[in-house]
Amino acid sequence: MSPVLVISRNPQVVGLVQQAWGPDGYAIAPEQFPGTVQVLLNHLQGAPLPAVAVLDPGGQLPAALALAVELDQNFSITSVLVTDRAAEVSLDAMRAGVRDIVAPDCPVEEMKRALERAASHSGPRVQQQAPGVPAAATQRGKVVTVASPKGGVGKTTVSTNLAVGLAQRLPQSTVLVDLDVHFGDVASALNVTPEFTLPDMAHGPASHDPLALKSYLHLHQTGLYVVPGSESPAAADAVTSKEISALLDTLAQQFKYVVVDTAPGLGEHTLAALDQTDILVLVTSLDVPGVRGLRKELDTLRDIGLMLESRSVVLNFMHPSRGISVADVEASIGRKVDFQVPQSNSVPITVNQGIPLLQNGSRDPVAKQLKALVDSVDSTEKTSPKGLRFLDFAHKKEVQPQ
């Protein structure tokens, strides 16, 4: 388990965390709640920083929120706030990077779930700064929209693998947005059960507030953040194109890459995404309806002024038995095909398992083309993220409250 630090003068809270998390942690009980990491380090007396911090400030809430901001932005340490004023402070807490708010007398299982969620969000973060260095203003990330003229062409498979491939290069640098608001399959393709979905993030202050929004995102095991599609068509209908634009703009302020999996065609949500897009990936299949649809979509984008210079065409389900050549496709659409993805029996298996090809390290020819697509979006060499390394606390003597 990830090590947990409890900052509290309440033995009940310390005991609650111990019951929920076990021996992997330690506690301090300062008279004045530390409002900065430097003050916290003085209290720790040489012990390393944790992966998760449980903040129980009593009446010193401003100091706790200030500490949470610094832990989150500069050290990638996630905080859980202990207070009985959740309704009053929830928005300020989200802005400070707090992952969860629990009451001092909450059940053990509730504390355990909060700590598990916090631990899953700790680690290397997007555009992480070196320890002790304040976060600086960063360049807006790139919005990469994956679109197709019709369904059934493997668009979501391309989107999820592209997003996973980008996230593998720098964990937590990429977010995948399921913009097929009625029938999106991103959650299924990644085998995730989200707590929040697109409508939760598109409505209210979170859509304009990067720190608040981050607490709604689902973190996949590959280091990819996910905005899952709506589970209710009625809720999806309430999401406007203006809200989509605001959401994508907010995400682009926080992430290096925002990959958008759109619905087939050019509906209002897709057009809103295209208006924010930096890189366009068009996917179609090797059949006459797919190629004709792609040609019409290219013509339409050109007519409405949304044809981007940075764009790629992915031709999916390549196989000689289809009776259409790549040259036929290129002649029809009036431009070259950038990526030729072969038909493969392994793809349906990975889709049914919810494990993208690029996640499991497959050497399938399909994976080779998908990796090439990732390379076209990000030419950065894959490197291991550098962050804080935490010691094993299993045998460390616990620091008891005074």
Short mmCIF file of C-alpha atoms in Angstrom, two decimals:
data_model
loop_
_atom_site.label_atom_id
_atom_site.label_comp_id
_atom_site.label_asym_id
_atom_site.label_seq_id
_atom_site.Cartn_x
_atom_site.Cartn_y
_atom_site.Cartn_z
CA MET A 1 0.00 0.00 0.00
CA SER A 2 1.02 3.61 -0.52
CA PRO A 3 2.25 5.29 2.69
CA VAL A 4 -0.18 7.68 4.37
CA LEU A 5 0.57 10.65 6.61
CA VAL A 6 -2.09 11.76 9.09
CA ILE A 7 -1.92 15.34 10.35
CA SER A 8 -4.36 15.43 13.25
CA ARG A 9 -4.65 16.14 16.97
CA ASN A 10 -7.68 13.85 17.17
CA PRO A 11 -6.76 10.28 18.25
CA GLN A 12 -10.10 9.09 16.84
CA VAL A 13 -9.11 10.22 13.34
CA VAL A 14 -5.64 8.68 13.64
CA GLY A 15 -7.17 5.39 14.77
CA LEU A 16 -9.71 5.51 11.95
CA VAL A 17 -6.96 5.82 9.35
CA GLN A 18 -4.99 3.00 10.99
CA GLN A 19 -8.03 0.70 10.85
CA ALA A 20 -8.71 1.62 7.23
CA TRP A 21 -5.13 1.47 5.93
CA GLY A 22 -3.02 -0.67 8.23
CA PRO A 23 0.62 -0.05 9.23
CA ASP A 24 1.75 1.77 6.07
CA GLY A 25 1.71 5.26 7.53
CA TYR A 26 2.51 7.59 10.38
CA ALA A 27 0.95 10.53 12.19
CA ILE A 28 1.94 13.92 13.55
CA ALA A 29 -0.04 16.19 15.86
CA PRO A 30 1.26 19.77 15.50
CA GLU A 31 -0.28 22.50 17.63
CA GLN A 32 -0.41 24.81 14.59
CA PHE A 33 -1.50 23.12 11.38
CA PRO A 34 1.37 23.36 8.80
CA GLY A 35 0.34 25.65 5.94
CA THR A 36 3.41 24.92 3.78
CA VAL A 37 5.49 21.88 2.86
CA GLN A 38 8.55 23.49 4.44
CA VAL A 39 6.80 23.70 7.81
CA LEU A 40 5.55 20.14 7.34
CA LEU A 41 9.10 18.90 6.72
CA ASN A 42 10.20 20.47 10.00
CA HIS A 43 7.52 18.46 11.81
CA LEU A 44 8.49 15.24 10.01
CA GLN A 45 12.06 15.46 11.37
CA GLY A 46 13.68 13.68 8.44
CA ALA A 47 10.88 11.26 7.55
CA PRO A 48 10.09 11.34 3.81
CA LEU A 49 6.92 12.78 2.35
CA PRO A 50 4.00 10.35 1.91
CA ALA A 51 1.96 9.35 -1.13
CA VAL A 52 -1.31 10.43 0.51
CA ALA A 53 -1.91 13.06 3.20
CA VAL A 54 -4.92 12.99 5.53
CA LEU A 55 -5.51 16.56 6.67
CA ASP A 56 -7.55 17.09 9.85
CA PRO A 57 -7.15 20.83 10.52
CA GLY A 58 -9.91 21.37 13.05
CA GLY A 59 -10.53 25.11 12.94
CA GLN A 60 -7.43 25.82 10.79
CA LEU A 61 -9.00 25.04 7.40
CA PRO A 62 -7.20 27.77 5.37
CA ALA A 63 -3.81 26.32 6.36
CA ALA A 64 -4.93 22.83 5.31
CA LEU A 65 -6.12 24.03 1.90
CA ALA A 66 -2.88 25.95 1.34
CA LEU A 67 -0.88 22.82 2.18
CA ALA A 68 -3.08 20.69 -0.11
CA VAL A 69 -2.40 23.02 -3.04
CA GLU A 70 1.37 22.81 -2.57
CA LEU A 71 1.36 19.04 -2.06
CA ASP A 72 -0.74 18.53 -5.18
CA GLN A 73 0.91 20.96 -7.58
CA ASN A 74 4.56 20.58 -6.60
CA PHE A 75 4.83 17.05 -5.18
CA SER A 76 1.98 15.05 -6.76
CA ILE A 77 0.70 14.11 -3.29
CA THR A 78 -3.06 13.72 -3.00
CA SER A 79 -4.93 14.90 0.09
CA VAL A 80 -8.02 13.69 1.94
CA LEU A 81 -9.66 16.39 4.05
CA VAL A 82 -11.31 15.52 7.36
CA THR A 83 -14.05 17.95 8.30
CA ASP A 84 -17.74 18.02 9.20
CA ARG A 85 -18.23 21.09 6.93
CA ALA A 86 -18.16 19.23 3.60
CA ALA A 87 -21.05 21.08 1.97
CA GLU A 88 -19.56 24.44 2.90
CA VAL A 89 -15.97 23.82 1.78
CA SER A 90 -16.29 21.28 -1.06
CA LEU A 91 -15.60 23.67 -3.97
CA ASP A 92 -12.62 25.32 -2.25
CA ALA A 93 -11.29 21.87 -1.38
CA MET A 94 -11.57 20.64 -4.98
CA ARG A 95 -9.75 23.73 -6.19
CA ALA A 96 -6.99 22.96 -3.70
CA GLY A 97 -6.55 19.48 -5.17
CA VAL A 98 -8.26 17.59 -2.34
CA ARG A 99 -9.45 14.21 -3.63
CA ASP A 100 -12.09 13.44 -0.98
CA ILE A 101 -13.77 14.93 2.08
CA VAL A 102 -14.76 12.68 4.99
CA ALA A 103 -16.27 13.36 8.40
CA PRO A 104 -14.19 12.75 11.56
CA ASP A 105 -16.65 10.02 12.61
CA CYS A 106 -17.13 8.40 9.20
CA PRO A 107 -17.27 4.57 8.94
CA VAL A 108 -13.99 2.73 8.42
CA GLU A 109 -15.09 1.55 4.95
CA GLU A 110 -15.76 5.13 3.85
CA MET A 111 -12.29 6.21 4.98
CA LYS A 112 -10.76 3.20 3.23
CA ARG A 113 -12.48 4.05 -0.07
CA ALA A 114 -11.34 7.67 0.20
CA LEU A 115 -7.73 6.60 0.82
CA GLU A 116 -7.83 4.13 -2.08
CA ARG A 117 -9.09 6.81 -4.46
CA ALA A 118 -6.43 9.23 -3.23
CA ALA A 119 -3.67 6.62 -3.60
CA SER A 120 -4.76 5.91 -7.18
CA HIS A 121 -4.30 9.60 -8.02
CA SER A 122 -0.88 9.99 -6.41
CA GLY A 123 2.31 9.74 -8.46
CA PRO A 124 3.66 11.45 -11.59
CA ARG A 125 1.32 14.17 -12.82
CA VAL A 126 0.95 16.18 -15.93
CA GLN A 127 3.74 18.72 -16.44
CA GLN A 128 5.18 17.82 -13.01
CA GLN A 129 7.66 20.21 -11.44
CA ALA A 130 10.75 19.19 -9.50
CA PRO A 131 10.23 19.00 -5.72
CA GLY A 132 10.39 22.43 -4.16
CA VAL A 133 10.01 24.26 -7.48
CA PRO A 134 6.78 26.25 -7.84
CA ALA A 135 4.55 25.30 -10.74
CA ALA A 136 4.90 27.72 -13.64
CA ALA A 137 2.47 28.72 -16.34
CA THR A 138 2.43 26.05 -19.02
CA GLN A 139 1.53 25.94 -22.69
CA ARG A 140 -1.98 24.88 -23.66
CA GLY A 141 -2.20 21.19 -24.51
CA LYS A 142 -3.21 19.80 -27.89
CA VAL A 143 -6.72 18.58 -28.63
CA VAL A 144 -6.63 15.47 -30.83
CA THR A 145 -10.05 14.62 -32.26
CA VAL A 146 -10.76 11.17 -33.71
CA ALA A 147 -13.75 11.26 -36.07
CA SER A 148 -15.45 9.04 -38.64
CA PRO A 149 -18.30 9.39 -41.13
CA LYS A 150 -20.09 6.24 -39.94
CA GLY A 151 -20.14 3.77 -37.09
CA GLY A 152 -18.52 0.36 -37.02
CA VAL A 153 -15.16 1.46 -38.45
CA GLY A 154 -13.10 0.94 -35.27
CA LYS A 155 -12.94 4.59 -34.27
CA THR A 156 -13.11 3.93 -30.53
CA THR A 157 -10.42 1.26 -30.84
CA VAL A 158 -8.18 3.83 -32.53
CA SER A 159 -9.04 6.50 -29.93
CA THR A 160 -8.39 4.34 -26.88
CA ASN A 161 -5.12 2.96 -28.22
CA LEU A 162 -3.92 6.42 -29.25
CA ALA A 163 -4.72 7.80 -25.79
CA VAL A 164 -3.13 4.83 -23.98
CA GLY A 165 -0.02 5.11 -26.17
CA LEU A 166 0.36 8.81 -25.34
CA ALA A 167 -0.22 8.17 -21.62
CA GLN A 168 2.43 5.46 -21.57
CA ARG A 169 5.05 7.99 -22.67
CA LEU A 170 4.23 10.31 -19.78
CA PRO A 171 1.68 8.96 -17.30
CA GLN A 172 -1.17 11.31 -16.43
CA SER A 173 -0.30 13.65 -19.30
CA THR A 174 -3.30 12.62 -21.40
CA VAL A 175 -7.06 12.63 -20.97
CA LEU A 176 -9.51 10.74 -23.19
CA VAL A 177 -12.98 12.25 -23.64
CA ASP A 178 -15.89 10.07 -24.79
CA LEU A 179 -17.92 12.52 -26.85
CA ASP A 180 -20.28 9.92 -28.27
CA VAL A 181 -22.71 11.24 -25.71
CA HIS A 182 -25.49 8.71 -26.28
CA PHE A 183 -23.74 5.44 -27.12
CA GLY A 184 -20.08 5.90 -26.18
CA ASP A 185 -18.01 2.78 -25.57
CA VAL A 186 -14.81 4.21 -24.08
CA ALA A 187 -15.57 2.95 -20.56
CA SER A 188 -16.23 -0.52 -21.94
CA ALA A 189 -13.14 -0.45 -24.16
CA LEU A 190 -10.99 0.36 -21.10
CA ASN A 191 -12.93 -1.91 -18.72
CA VAL A 192 -13.62 0.89 -16.24
CA THR A 193 -16.61 1.57 -14.01
CA PRO A 194 -16.60 5.35 -13.58
CA GLU A 195 -17.89 7.28 -10.61
CA PHE A 196 -18.59 10.35 -12.76
CA THR A 197 -19.44 10.78 -16.45
CA LEU A 198 -19.46 13.52 -19.09
CA PRO A 199 -22.63 15.33 -17.90
CA ASP A 200 -21.21 15.58 -14.36
CA MET A 201 -18.14 17.36 -15.73
CA ALA A 202 -19.83 19.48 -18.39
CA HIS A 203 -22.28 21.12 -15.99
CA GLY A 204 -21.45 23.52 -13.18
CA PRO A 205 -18.20 25.13 -12.03
CA ALA A 206 -16.00 22.06 -12.63
CA SER A 207 -16.10 22.59 -16.42
CA HIS A 208 -14.29 25.93 -15.97
CA ASP A 209 -12.06 25.06 -13.01
CA PRO A 210 -9.09 22.74 -13.74
CA LEU A 211 -8.47 21.84 -10.10
CA ALA A 212 -12.12 21.05 -9.43
CA LEU A 213 -12.47 19.14 -12.70
CA LYS A 214 -9.55 16.82 -11.93
CA SER A 215 -11.41 15.31 -8.99
CA TYR A 216 -14.14 14.09 -11.38
CA LEU A 217 -11.81 12.30 -13.80
CA HIS A 218 -11.30 8.53 -13.78
CA LEU A 219 -7.66 7.43 -13.65
CA HIS A 220 -7.01 4.29 -15.71
CA GLN A 221 -4.28 1.85 -14.70
CA THR A 222 -2.13 2.97 -17.66
CA GLY A 223 -1.89 6.52 -16.29
CA LEU A 224 -4.60 7.78 -18.66
CA TYR A 225 -7.33 10.07 -17.36
CA VAL A 226 -10.81 9.38 -18.74
CA VAL A 227 -14.02 11.38 -19.20
CA PRO A 228 -16.50 8.51 -19.76
CA GLY A 229 -19.63 8.98 -21.84
CA SER A 230 -23.02 9.38 -20.25
CA GLU A 231 -24.82 6.31 -18.94
CA SER A 232 -28.17 8.02 -19.60
CA PRO A 233 -29.27 9.32 -23.04
CA ALA A 234 -31.53 11.82 -21.28
CA ALA A 235 -28.61 13.25 -19.30
CA ALA A 236 -26.54 13.38 -22.47
CA ASP A 237 -29.21 15.42 -24.24
CA ALA A 238 -28.78 18.13 -21.61
CA VAL A 239 -25.10 18.65 -22.55
CA THR A 240 -24.77 21.57 -24.97
CA SER A 241 -22.08 22.22 -27.56
CA LYS A 242 -21.10 25.35 -25.63
CA GLU A 243 -20.48 23.23 -22.52
CA ILE A 244 -18.40 20.80 -24.58
CA SER A 245 -16.23 23.67 -25.83
CA ALA A 246 -15.71 24.96 -22.29
CA LEU A 247 -14.87 21.49 -20.99
CA LEU A 248 -12.29 20.79 -23.72
CA ASP A 249 -10.71 24.20 -23.20
CA THR A 250 -10.38 23.56 -19.46
CA LEU A 251 -8.87 20.12 -20.04
CA ALA A 252 -6.38 21.55 -22.54
CA GLN A 253 -5.16 23.92 -19.82
CA GLN A 254 -4.31 20.93 -17.63
CA PHE A 255 -3.15 18.14 -19.96
CA LYS A 256 -0.55 17.78 -22.68
CA TYR A 257 -3.00 15.86 -24.85
CA VAL A 258 -6.79 15.79 -24.91
CA VAL A 259 -7.94 12.89 -27.11
CA VAL A 260 -11.60 13.14 -28.15
CA ASP A 261 -13.57 10.11 -29.34
CA THR A 262 -16.54 11.55 -31.23
CA ALA A 263 -19.87 10.12 -32.39
CA PRO A 264 -20.09 9.13 -36.08
CA GLY A 265 -20.87 11.98 -38.45
CA LEU A 266 -20.75 15.71 -37.84
CA GLY A 267 -23.24 16.42 -35.07
CA GLU A 268 -23.18 19.56 -32.94
CA HIS A 269 -20.94 18.04 -30.25
CA THR A 270 -18.43 16.86 -32.85
CA LEU A 271 -18.41 20.29 -34.51
CA ALA A 272 -17.80 21.89 -31.10
CA ALA A 273 -14.82 19.57 -30.61
CA LEU A 274 -13.48 20.27 -34.10
CA ASP A 275 -13.56 23.98 -33.34
CA GLN A 276 -11.11 23.28 -30.46
CA THR A 277 -9.04 20.71 -32.37
CA ASP A 278 -5.32 20.95 -33.12
CA ILE A 279 -4.86 17.50 -34.71
CA LEU A 280 -7.60 15.64 -36.60
CA VAL A 281 -7.58 11.87 -37.09
CA LEU A 282 -10.17 10.57 -39.57
CA VAL A 283 -10.98 6.86 -39.46
CA THR A 284 -12.80 4.78 -42.05
CA SER A 285 -13.01 1.16 -43.12
CA LEU A 286 -11.99 -0.49 -46.37
CA ASP A 287 -15.45 -0.68 -47.94
CA VAL A 288 -17.42 1.44 -50.39
CA PRO A 289 -19.84 3.04 -47.85
CA GLY A 290 -16.94 3.94 -45.56
CA VAL A 291 -14.85 5.50 -48.32
CA ARG A 292 -17.80 7.45 -49.75
CA GLY A 293 -18.68 8.69 -46.28
CA LEU A 294 -15.10 9.84 -45.69
CA ARG A 295 -15.05 11.73 -48.98
CA LYS A 296 -18.29 13.53 -48.05
CA GLU A 297 -16.96 14.32 -44.59
CA LEU A 298 -13.74 15.77 -46.02
CA ASP A 299 -15.75 17.89 -48.47
CA THR A 300 -18.03 19.13 -45.68
CA LEU A 301 -15.16 20.05 -43.39
CA ARG A 302 -13.55 21.95 -46.24
CA ASP A 303 -16.80 23.80 -46.99
CA ILE A 304 -17.34 24.92 -43.38
CA GLY A 305 -13.72 25.90 -42.80
CA LEU A 306 -12.82 23.15 -40.33
CA MET A 307 -10.30 21.29 -42.49
CA LEU A 308 -7.13 21.29 -40.40
CA GLU A 309 -3.64 21.24 -41.84
CA SER A 310 -2.62 18.73 -39.18
CA ARG A 311 -4.74 15.72 -40.06
CA SER A 312 -4.34 12.01 -40.70
CA VAL A 313 -6.44 9.39 -42.45
CA VAL A 314 -6.56 5.93 -40.88
CA LEU A 315 -7.82 3.13 -43.14
CA ASN A 316 -9.03 0.30 -40.93
CA PHE A 317 -9.71 -3.41 -41.56
CA MET A 318 -7.23 -3.71 -44.42
CA HIS A 319 -7.43 -7.08 -46.21
CA PRO A 320 -6.88 -8.18 -49.85
CA SER A 321 -10.23 -9.98 -49.91
CA ARG A 322 -12.11 -6.69 -49.61
CA GLY A 323 -11.72 -5.99 -53.32
CA ILE A 324 -10.68 -2.35 -52.86
CA SER A 325 -7.09 -1.15 -52.98
CA VAL A 326 -5.47 1.71 -51.11
CA ALA A 327 -4.96 3.42 -54.48
CA ASP A 328 -8.74 3.25 -55.07
CA VAL A 329 -9.37 4.88 -51.70
CA GLU A 330 -6.81 7.63 -52.28
CA ALA A 331 -8.25 8.38 -55.72
CA SER A 332 -11.73 8.67 -54.23
CA ILE A 333 -10.86 10.96 -51.30
CA GLY A 334 -8.26 13.01 -53.19
CA ARG A 335 -5.45 12.55 -50.68
CA LYS A 336 -3.09 9.90 -49.33
CA VAL A 337 -3.92 7.37 -46.64
CA ASP A 338 -1.54 7.86 -43.72
CA PHE A 339 -2.05 4.65 -41.75
CA GLN A 340 -3.18 1.26 -43.03
CA VAL A 341 -4.45 -0.88 -40.15
CA PRO A 342 -4.80 -4.54 -41.11
CA GLN A 343 -7.70 -6.76 -40.20
CA SER A 344 -6.80 -8.91 -37.17
CA ASN A 345 -8.55 -11.52 -35.07
CA SER A 346 -6.80 -10.23 -31.95
CA VAL A 347 -8.57 -6.85 -32.00
CA PRO A 348 -12.09 -8.13 -31.15
CA ILE A 349 -10.59 -10.15 -28.30
CA THR A 350 -8.88 -7.11 -26.77
CA VAL A 351 -12.06 -5.06 -27.20
CA ASN A 352 -14.12 -7.70 -25.38
CA GLN A 353 -11.51 -7.88 -22.61
CA GLY A 354 -11.33 -4.11 -22.23
CA ILE A 355 -7.55 -4.14 -22.70
CA PRO A 356 -6.28 -1.99 -25.61
CA LEU A 357 -3.56 -3.54 -27.78
CA LEU A 358 -1.01 -0.92 -26.77
CA GLN A 359 -1.70 -1.59 -23.11
CA ASN A 360 -0.80 -5.27 -23.24
CA GLY A 361 2.36 -4.81 -25.32
CA SER A 362 1.02 -6.74 -28.29
CA ARG A 363 3.28 -7.33 -31.30
CA ASP A 364 0.32 -7.68 -33.61
CA PRO A 365 0.69 -5.79 -36.94
CA VAL A 366 -2.26 -3.65 -35.85
CA ALA A 367 -0.25 -2.48 -32.83
CA LYS A 368 2.60 -1.43 -35.14
CA GLN A 369 0.30 0.91 -37.07
CA LEU A 370 -1.26 2.27 -33.88
CA LYS A 371 2.20 3.00 -32.47
CA ALA A 372 3.02 4.85 -35.68
CA LEU A 373 -0.10 6.96 -35.15
CA VAL A 374 1.06 7.75 -31.60
CA ASP A 375 4.46 8.74 -33.01
CA SER A 376 2.80 11.11 -35.48
CA VAL A 377 1.07 12.93 -32.62
CA ASP A 378 3.99 12.92 -30.18
CA SER A 379 7.56 12.40 -31.35
CA THR A 380 8.88 12.54 -27.76
CA GLU A 381 10.85 9.44 -26.84
CA LYS A 382 9.31 7.25 -24.19
CA THR A 383 10.93 7.94 -20.83
CA SER A 384 10.37 6.84 -17.29
CA PRO A 385 8.68 9.59 -15.25
CA LYS A 386 10.79 11.09 -12.50
CA GLY A 387 9.06 11.79 -9.24
CA LEU A 388 9.32 11.36 -5.52
CA ARG A 389 10.32 7.89 -4.39
CA PHE A 390 8.72 6.84 -1.14
CA LEU A 391 10.29 4.54 1.45
CA ASP A 392 8.66 1.34 2.65
CA PHE A 393 6.86 2.16 5.88
CA ALA A 394 6.00 -1.43 6.79
CA HIS A 395 8.74 -1.57 9.42
CA LYS A 396 8.86 2.13 10.34
CA LYS A 397 7.90 2.96 13.89
CA GLU A 398 4.72 4.99 13.92
CA VAL A 399 4.82 8.58 15.18
CA GLN A 400 2.12 8.82 17.82
CA PRO A 401 0.12 12.01 18.50
CA GLN A 402 1.29 13.89 21.55
#
